[in-house]
mmCIF file of C-alpha atoms in Angstrom:
data_model
loop_
_atom_site.group_PDB
_atom_site.id
_atom_site.type_symbol
_atom_site.label_atom_id
_atom_site.label_comp_id
_atom_site.label_asym_id
_atom_site.label_seq_id
_atom_site.Cartn_x
_atom_site.Cartn_y
_atom_site.Cartn_z
ATOM 1 C CA UNK O 1 -1.924 -11.992 -21.458
ATOM 2 C CA UNK O 2 0.469 -14.390 -19.770
ATOM 3 C CA UNK O 3 4.014 -14.208 -21.179
ATOM 4 C CA UNK O 4 4.876 -17.040 -23.525
ATOM 5 C CA UNK O 5 6.441 -20.112 -22.009
ATOM 6 C CA UNK O 6 4.836 -19.923 -18.570
ATOM 7 C CA UNK O 7 3.969 -23.288 -17.060
ATOM 8 C CA UNK O 8 0.901 -24.329 -15.111
ATOM 9 C CA UNK O 9 0.966 -25.439 -11.512
ATOM 10 C CA UNK O 10 -1.161 -26.276 -8.501
ATOM 11 C CA UNK O 11 -3.778 -23.568 -9.099
ATOM 12 C CA UNK O 12 -4.420 -24.487 -12.735
ATOM 13 C CA UNK O 13 -4.829 -22.138 -15.705
ATOM 14 C CA UNK O 14 -4.549 -18.387 -15.214
ATOM 15 C CA UNK O 15 -7.931 -16.623 -15.132
ATOM 16 C CA UNK O 16 -6.800 -13.158 -14.001
ATOM 17 C CA UNK O 17 -6.808 -10.283 -16.480
ATOM 18 C CA UNK O 18 -3.179 -9.570 -15.539
ATOM 19 C CA UNK O 19 -0.124 -11.805 -15.444
ATOM 20 C CA UNK O 20 3.103 -10.163 -14.411
ATOM 21 C CA UNK O 21 6.671 -10.568 -15.615
ATOM 22 C CA UNK O 22 7.794 -13.127 -13.062
ATOM 23 C CA UNK O 23 7.976 -16.625 -14.528
ATOM 24 C CA UNK O 24 5.016 -18.684 -13.324
ATOM 25 C CA UNK O 25 5.644 -21.652 -11.005
ATOM 26 C CA UNK O 26 9.394 -21.284 -11.477
ATOM 27 C CA UNK O 27 10.237 -21.674 -7.759
ATOM 28 C CA UNK O 28 7.520 -24.005 -6.489
ATOM 29 C CA UNK O 29 4.542 -25.859 -7.942
ATOM 30 C CA UNK O 30 2.270 -24.344 -5.295
ATOM 31 C CA UNK O 31 2.885 -20.621 -5.923
ATOM 32 C CA UNK O 32 2.410 -19.063 -9.354
ATOM 33 C CA UNK O 33 4.597 -15.999 -8.785
ATOM 34 C CA UNK O 34 6.800 -16.798 -5.802
ATOM 35 C CA UNK O 35 8.680 -13.512 -5.342
ATOM 36 C CA UNK O 36 5.635 -11.395 -6.138
ATOM 37 C CA UNK O 37 3.836 -13.368 -3.430
ATOM 38 C CA UNK O 38 6.293 -13.403 -0.525
ATOM 39 C CA UNK O 39 7.183 -9.730 -1.045
ATOM 40 C CA UNK O 40 3.726 -8.904 0.305
ATOM 41 C CA UNK O 41 4.838 -9.838 3.834
ATOM 42 C CA UNK O 42 5.974 -6.245 4.317
ATOM 43 C CA UNK O 43 2.361 -5.146 3.829
ATOM 44 C CA UNK O 44 0.914 -7.847 6.091
ATOM 45 C CA UNK O 45 2.974 -8.181 9.266
ATOM 46 C CA UNK O 46 4.127 -4.643 10.254
ATOM 47 C CA UNK O 47 0.658 -3.051 9.916
ATOM 48 C CA UNK O 48 -0.801 -5.737 12.204
ATOM 49 C CA UNK O 49 1.593 -4.651 14.938
ATOM 50 C CA UNK O 50 0.760 -1.032 14.114
ATOM 51 C CA UNK O 51 -2.938 -1.719 14.595
ATOM 52 C CA UNK O 52 -2.308 -3.519 17.900
ATOM 53 C CA UNK O 53 -0.207 -0.612 19.150
ATOM 54 C CA UNK O 54 -2.902 1.855 18.044
ATOM 55 C CA UNK O 55 -5.495 -0.039 20.098
ATOM 56 C CA UNK O 56 -3.205 -0.033 23.136
ATOM 57 C CA UNK O 57 -2.576 3.701 22.749
ATOM 58 C CA UNK O 58 -6.295 4.441 22.457
ATOM 59 C CA UNK O 59 -5.962 6.066 19.047
ATOM 60 C CA UNK O 60 -8.947 6.922 16.887
ATOM 61 C CA UNK O 61 -10.444 3.963 15.077
ATOM 62 C CA UNK O 62 -9.672 5.342 11.638
ATOM 63 C CA UNK O 63 -5.947 4.783 12.204
ATOM 64 C CA UNK O 64 -6.569 1.218 13.306
ATOM 65 C CA UNK O 65 -8.617 0.822 10.115
ATOM 66 C CA UNK O 66 -5.756 2.297 8.042
ATOM 67 C CA UNK O 67 -3.253 -0.237 9.379
ATOM 68 C CA UNK O 68 -5.647 -3.149 8.929
ATOM 69 C CA UNK O 69 -6.591 -1.990 5.421
ATOM 70 C CA UNK O 70 -2.927 -2.150 4.399
ATOM 71 C CA UNK O 71 -2.761 -5.673 5.813
ATOM 72 C CA UNK O 72 -5.849 -6.662 3.791
ATOM 73 C CA UNK O 73 -4.211 -5.302 0.626
ATOM 74 C CA UNK O 74 -1.117 -7.387 1.341
ATOM 75 C CA UNK O 75 -3.159 -10.528 1.977
ATOM 76 C CA UNK O 76 -5.202 -9.974 -1.176
ATOM 77 C CA UNK O 77 -2.062 -9.419 -3.229
ATOM 78 C CA UNK O 78 -0.559 -12.584 -1.716
ATOM 79 C CA UNK O 79 -3.601 -14.599 -2.822
ATOM 80 C CA UNK O 80 -3.601 -13.030 -6.285
ATOM 81 C CA UNK O 81 0.055 -13.637 -7.094
ATOM 82 C CA UNK O 82 -0.038 -17.093 -5.538
ATOM 83 C CA UNK O 83 -2.960 -18.240 -7.725
ATOM 84 C CA UNK O 84 -3.333 -15.815 -10.668
ATOM 85 C CA UNK O 85 -7.099 -16.302 -10.371
ATOM 86 C CA UNK O 86 -9.531 -13.502 -11.274
ATOM 87 C CA UNK O 87 -11.368 -13.682 -7.949
ATOM 88 C CA UNK O 88 -8.072 -13.268 -6.091
ATOM 89 C CA UNK O 89 -7.138 -10.389 -8.399
ATOM 90 C CA UNK O 90 -10.241 -8.557 -7.180
ATOM 91 C CA UNK O 91 -9.221 -9.339 -3.601
ATOM 92 C CA UNK O 92 -5.996 -7.487 -4.354
ATOM 93 C CA UNK O 93 -7.172 -4.563 -6.458
ATOM 94 C CA UNK O 94 -10.426 -3.503 -4.801
ATOM 95 C CA UNK O 95 -8.908 -3.231 -1.291
ATOM 96 C CA UNK O 96 -6.287 -0.939 -2.839
ATOM 97 C CA UNK O 97 -9.135 1.485 -3.571
ATOM 98 C CA UNK O 98 -10.763 1.029 -0.174
ATOM 99 C CA UNK O 99 -7.511 1.447 1.767
ATOM 100 C CA UNK O 100 -6.643 4.629 -0.121
ATOM 101 C CA UNK O 101 -10.092 6.012 0.705
ATOM 102 C CA UNK O 102 -9.340 5.388 4.390
ATOM 103 C CA UNK O 103 -5.978 7.139 3.979
ATOM 104 C CA UNK O 104 -7.713 10.110 2.324
ATOM 105 C CA UNK O 105 -10.224 10.343 5.169
ATOM 106 C CA UNK O 106 -7.431 10.278 7.756
ATOM 107 C CA UNK O 107 -5.432 12.965 5.964
ATOM 108 C CA UNK O 108 -8.342 15.360 5.554
ATOM 109 C CA UNK O 109 -9.488 14.902 9.147
ATOM 110 C CA UNK O 110 -6.119 15.579 10.771
ATOM 111 C CA UNK O 111 -7.133 19.017 12.013
ATOM 112 C CA UNK O 112 -10.528 18.277 13.527
ATOM 113 C CA UNK O 113 -11.731 17.725 17.081
ATOM 114 C CA UNK O 114 -10.889 14.354 18.608
ATOM 115 C CA UNK O 115 -13.283 11.531 17.676
ATOM 116 C CA UNK O 116 -15.216 13.795 15.286
ATOM 117 C CA UNK O 117 -16.834 12.246 12.210
ATOM 118 C CA UNK O 118 -17.081 13.969 8.824
ATOM 119 C CA UNK O 119 -20.176 12.303 7.430
ATOM 120 C CA UNK O 120 -20.067 14.212 4.138
ATOM 121 C CA UNK O 121 -16.516 13.078 3.363
ATOM 122 C CA UNK O 122 -17.333 9.581 4.587
ATOM 123 C CA UNK O 123 -20.363 9.380 2.297
ATOM 124 C CA UNK O 124 -18.357 10.704 -0.675
ATOM 125 C CA UNK O 125 -15.578 8.135 -0.236
ATOM 126 C CA UNK O 126 -18.008 5.247 0.276
ATOM 127 C CA UNK O 127 -19.930 6.310 -2.835
ATOM 128 C CA UNK O 128 -16.679 6.576 -4.809
ATOM 129 C CA UNK O 129 -15.687 3.077 -3.688
ATOM 130 C CA UNK O 130 -19.073 1.644 -4.665
ATOM 131 C CA UNK O 131 -18.981 3.291 -8.104
ATOM 132 C CA UNK O 132 -15.432 2.104 -8.802
ATOM 133 C CA UNK O 133 -16.303 -1.415 -7.646
ATOM 134 C CA UNK O 134 -19.458 -1.585 -9.776
ATOM 135 C CA UNK O 135 -17.810 -0.213 -12.913
ATOM 136 C CA UNK O 136 -14.713 -2.377 -12.526
ATOM 137 C CA UNK O 137 -16.735 -5.554 -12.081
ATOM 138 C CA UNK O 138 -18.595 -4.609 -15.248
ATOM 139 C CA UNK O 139 -15.753 -3.547 -17.559
ATOM 140 C CA UNK O 140 -12.929 -5.714 -16.111
ATOM 141 C CA UNK O 141 -10.382 -3.239 -17.472
ATOM 142 C CA UNK O 142 -7.198 -2.994 -15.343
ATOM 143 C CA UNK O 143 -6.396 0.471 -16.721
ATOM 144 C CA UNK O 144 -9.638 1.790 -15.198
ATOM 145 C CA UNK O 145 -8.597 0.493 -11.789
ATOM 146 C CA UNK O 146 -5.104 1.937 -12.182
ATOM 147 C CA UNK O 147 -6.478 5.387 -13.077
ATOM 148 C CA UNK O 148 -8.897 5.405 -10.128
ATOM 149 C CA UNK O 149 -6.132 4.294 -7.775
ATOM 150 C CA UNK O 150 -3.827 6.930 -9.224
ATOM 151 C CA UNK O 151 -6.429 9.640 -8.546
ATOM 152 C CA UNK O 152 -6.580 8.690 -4.884
ATOM 153 C CA UNK O 153 -2.786 8.570 -4.552
ATOM 154 C CA UNK O 154 -2.516 11.984 -6.258
ATOM 155 C CA UNK O 155 -5.030 13.374 -3.747
ATOM 156 C CA UNK O 156 -2.898 12.027 -0.885
ATOM 157 C CA UNK O 157 0.231 13.559 -2.415
ATOM 158 C CA UNK O 158 -1.390 16.995 -2.717
ATOM 159 C CA UNK O 159 -2.632 16.881 0.860
ATOM 160 C CA UNK O 160 0.759 15.721 2.148
ATOM 161 C CA UNK O 161 2.598 18.488 0.268
ATOM 162 C CA UNK O 162 0.179 21.033 1.723
ATOM 163 C CA UNK O 163 0.867 19.818 5.267
ATOM 164 C CA UNK O 164 4.656 19.793 4.977
ATOM 165 C CA UNK O 165 4.667 23.155 3.153
ATOM 166 C CA UNK O 166 2.213 25.204 5.179
ATOM 167 C CA UNK O 167 1.471 23.430 8.472
ATOM 168 C CA UNK O 168 4.311 21.237 9.766
ATOM 169 C CA UNK O 169 7.432 21.876 7.624
ATOM 170 C CA UNK O 170 9.566 19.746 9.962
ATOM 171 C CA UNK O 171 7.666 16.659 8.738
ATOM 172 C CA UNK O 172 9.136 16.981 5.251
ATOM 173 C CA UNK O 173 11.613 14.177 5.853
ATOM 174 C CA UNK O 174 8.939 11.646 6.759
ATOM 175 C CA UNK O 175 6.451 12.867 4.134
ATOM 176 C CA UNK O 176 8.904 12.988 1.256
ATOM 177 C CA UNK O 177 10.515 9.657 2.194
ATOM 178 C CA UNK O 178 7.100 8.030 1.959
ATOM 179 C CA UNK O 179 6.449 9.707 -1.388
ATOM 180 C CA UNK O 180 9.923 8.930 -2.728
ATOM 181 C CA UNK O 181 9.648 5.217 -1.927
ATOM 182 C CA UNK O 182 6.254 5.068 -3.618
ATOM 183 C CA UNK O 183 7.530 6.836 -6.746
ATOM 184 C CA UNK O 184 10.577 4.561 -6.931
ATOM 185 C CA UNK O 185 8.270 1.552 -6.651
ATOM 186 C CA UNK O 186 6.083 2.975 -9.421
ATOM 187 C CA UNK O 187 9.158 3.435 -11.630
ATOM 188 C CA UNK O 188 10.187 -0.198 -11.138
ATOM 189 C CA UNK O 189 6.583 -1.321 -11.758
ATOM 190 C CA UNK O 190 6.717 0.371 -15.152
ATOM 191 C CA UNK O 191 10.155 -1.013 -15.995
ATOM 192 C CA UNK O 192 8.871 -4.498 -15.138
ATOM 193 C CA UNK O 193 5.925 -4.035 -17.506
ATOM 194 C CA UNK O 194 7.736 -2.356 -20.401
ATOM 195 C CA UNK O 195 10.965 -4.375 -20.473
ATOM 196 C CA UNK O 196 9.582 -7.747 -19.394
ATOM 197 C CA UNK O 197 10.999 -9.717 -22.310
ATOM 198 C CA UNK O 198 14.480 -8.250 -21.794
ATOM 199 C CA UNK O 199 14.321 -8.932 -18.058
ATOM 200 C CA UNK O 200 13.294 -12.542 -18.650
ATOM 201 C CA UNK O 201 16.124 -13.083 -21.129
ATOM 202 C CA UNK O 202 18.571 -11.556 -18.670
ATOM 203 C CA UNK O 203 17.387 -13.862 -15.879
ATOM 204 C CA UNK O 204 18.029 -16.885 -18.105
ATOM 205 C CA UNK O 205 21.696 -15.907 -18.441
ATOM 206 C CA UNK O 206 22.579 -15.101 -14.822
ATOM 207 C CA UNK O 207 22.618 -17.084 -11.543
ATOM 208 C CA UNK O 208 19.243 -17.180 -9.765
ATOM 209 C CA UNK O 209 20.539 -15.080 -6.860
ATOM 210 C CA UNK O 210 21.189 -12.248 -9.315
ATOM 211 C CA UNK O 211 18.042 -12.837 -11.344
ATOM 212 C CA UNK O 212 15.798 -12.475 -8.310
ATOM 213 C CA UNK O 213 16.994 -8.880 -7.840
ATOM 214 C CA UNK O 214 15.352 -8.038 -11.185
ATOM 215 C CA UNK O 215 11.892 -9.103 -9.997
ATOM 216 C CA UNK O 216 10.772 -5.474 -10.091
ATOM 217 C CA UNK O 217 7.116 -6.143 -9.369
ATOM 218 C CA UNK O 218 8.215 -7.670 -6.076
ATOM 219 C CA UNK O 219 10.250 -4.517 -5.436
ATOM 220 C CA UNK O 220 7.095 -2.531 -6.163
ATOM 221 C CA UNK O 221 5.392 -4.409 -3.324
ATOM 222 C CA UNK O 222 8.293 -3.806 -0.935
ATOM 223 C CA UNK O 223 8.724 -0.112 -1.730
ATOM 224 C CA UNK O 224 5.043 0.805 -1.858
ATOM 225 C CA UNK O 225 4.352 -1.318 1.208
ATOM 226 C CA UNK O 226 6.990 0.583 3.163
ATOM 227 C CA UNK O 227 5.877 3.867 1.589
ATOM 228 C CA UNK O 228 2.259 3.234 2.585
ATOM 229 C CA UNK O 229 3.298 2.278 6.117
ATOM 230 C CA UNK O 230 5.320 5.496 6.409
ATOM 231 C CA UNK O 231 2.351 7.430 5.059
ATOM 232 C CA UNK O 232 0.222 6.117 7.932
ATOM 233 C CA UNK O 233 2.966 7.208 10.336
ATOM 234 C CA UNK O 234 3.011 10.622 8.665
ATOM 235 C CA UNK O 235 -0.759 10.952 8.962
ATOM 236 C CA UNK O 236 -0.687 9.766 12.572
ATOM 237 C CA UNK O 237 2.205 12.095 13.425
ATOM 238 C CA UNK O 238 0.280 15.035 11.964
ATOM 239 C CA UNK O 239 -2.850 14.099 13.894
ATOM 240 C CA UNK O 240 -1.154 13.626 17.254
ATOM 241 C CA UNK O 241 0.722 16.913 16.836
ATOM 242 C CA UNK O 242 -2.591 18.679 16.325
ATOM 243 C CA UNK O 243 -4.000 16.961 19.418
ATOM 244 C CA UNK O 244 -0.974 18.289 21.341
ATOM 245 C CA UNK O 245 0.668 14.958 21.975
ATOM 246 C CA UNK O 246 4.428 14.455 21.800
ATOM 247 C CA UNK O 247 4.928 12.092 18.832
ATOM 248 C CA UNK O 248 8.344 10.698 18.001
ATOM 249 C CA UNK O 249 9.475 8.259 15.343
ATOM 250 C CA UNK O 250 11.628 5.500 16.819
ATOM 251 C CA UNK O 251 13.371 2.610 15.072
ATOM 252 C CA UNK O 252 12.819 -0.892 16.395
ATOM 253 C CA UNK O 253 16.062 -2.881 16.274
ATOM 254 C CA UNK O 254 17.554 0.170 14.597
ATOM 255 C CA UNK O 255 15.739 -0.426 11.317
ATOM 256 C CA UNK O 256 11.932 -0.420 11.514
ATOM 257 C CA UNK O 257 10.109 2.895 12.125
ATOM 258 C CA UNK O 258 7.281 3.143 14.663
ATOM 259 C CA UNK O 259 5.565 6.135 16.223
ATOM 260 C CA UNK O 260 5.548 6.653 19.975
ATOM 261 C CA UNK O 261 3.905 9.514 21.811
ATOM 262 C CA UNK O 262 2.563 10.684 25.127
ATOM 263 C CA UNK O 263 -0.307 13.084 25.888
ATOM 264 C CA UNK O 264 0.656 16.592 26.888
ATOM 265 C CA UNK O 265 0.728 16.757 30.676
ATOM 266 C CA UNK O 266 -1.722 19.138 32.278
ATOM 267 C CA UNK O 267 -0.316 21.599 34.785
#
């Protein structure tokens, strides 16, 4: 239920089954949760450039799909937090399931022939997505969605740990950084949910520039957005290593990680 004292704005009454700790329409009349909305930019813009670069490099379509899926999640989350409407909530939550299914497919197909298709895994993930979608539309229970999403993330974690333990140990830094950012985001997500009333009272007593740093759901977006982006890089790095390319992680402007590689030259 929406926290007490929240105001209404441009988008009218809240119809979503979730309303987060950020005060509604506190920054602008046009955006319900301002910081929870704009923090999604990290999930929207960088993956678009990643997808463009993947097309230019001639990478397999599943990696283009992974980048674009992360962008769709960010756009859906933007719409949800901007409006707090149930339809927009679905546009946020269901793509989270679909994008994770794409990530799972990429991770489990890292060590296959180039441009191969695993129809059995593809069918299983599509069926899983359809079942989750159907059940969630029926029960409208956020905990169900969170458990299903958690199962997919746990699968990705297990696969990543396997790769950095038994296949490419030198990728531990990239793999564990991705995982660490995601876990830190998850911790802040829980703090935001459990201590919402205390956080709101604190924000009333401090200057806005300090209060905004306690918008932990927005931090969840930033940390998991970066963690998911790094996970795609990790998956892509693993794949291009197997295909005998020379992948390297570079930092644009000294801050933003991208993957560059060149095919192994034939002698």
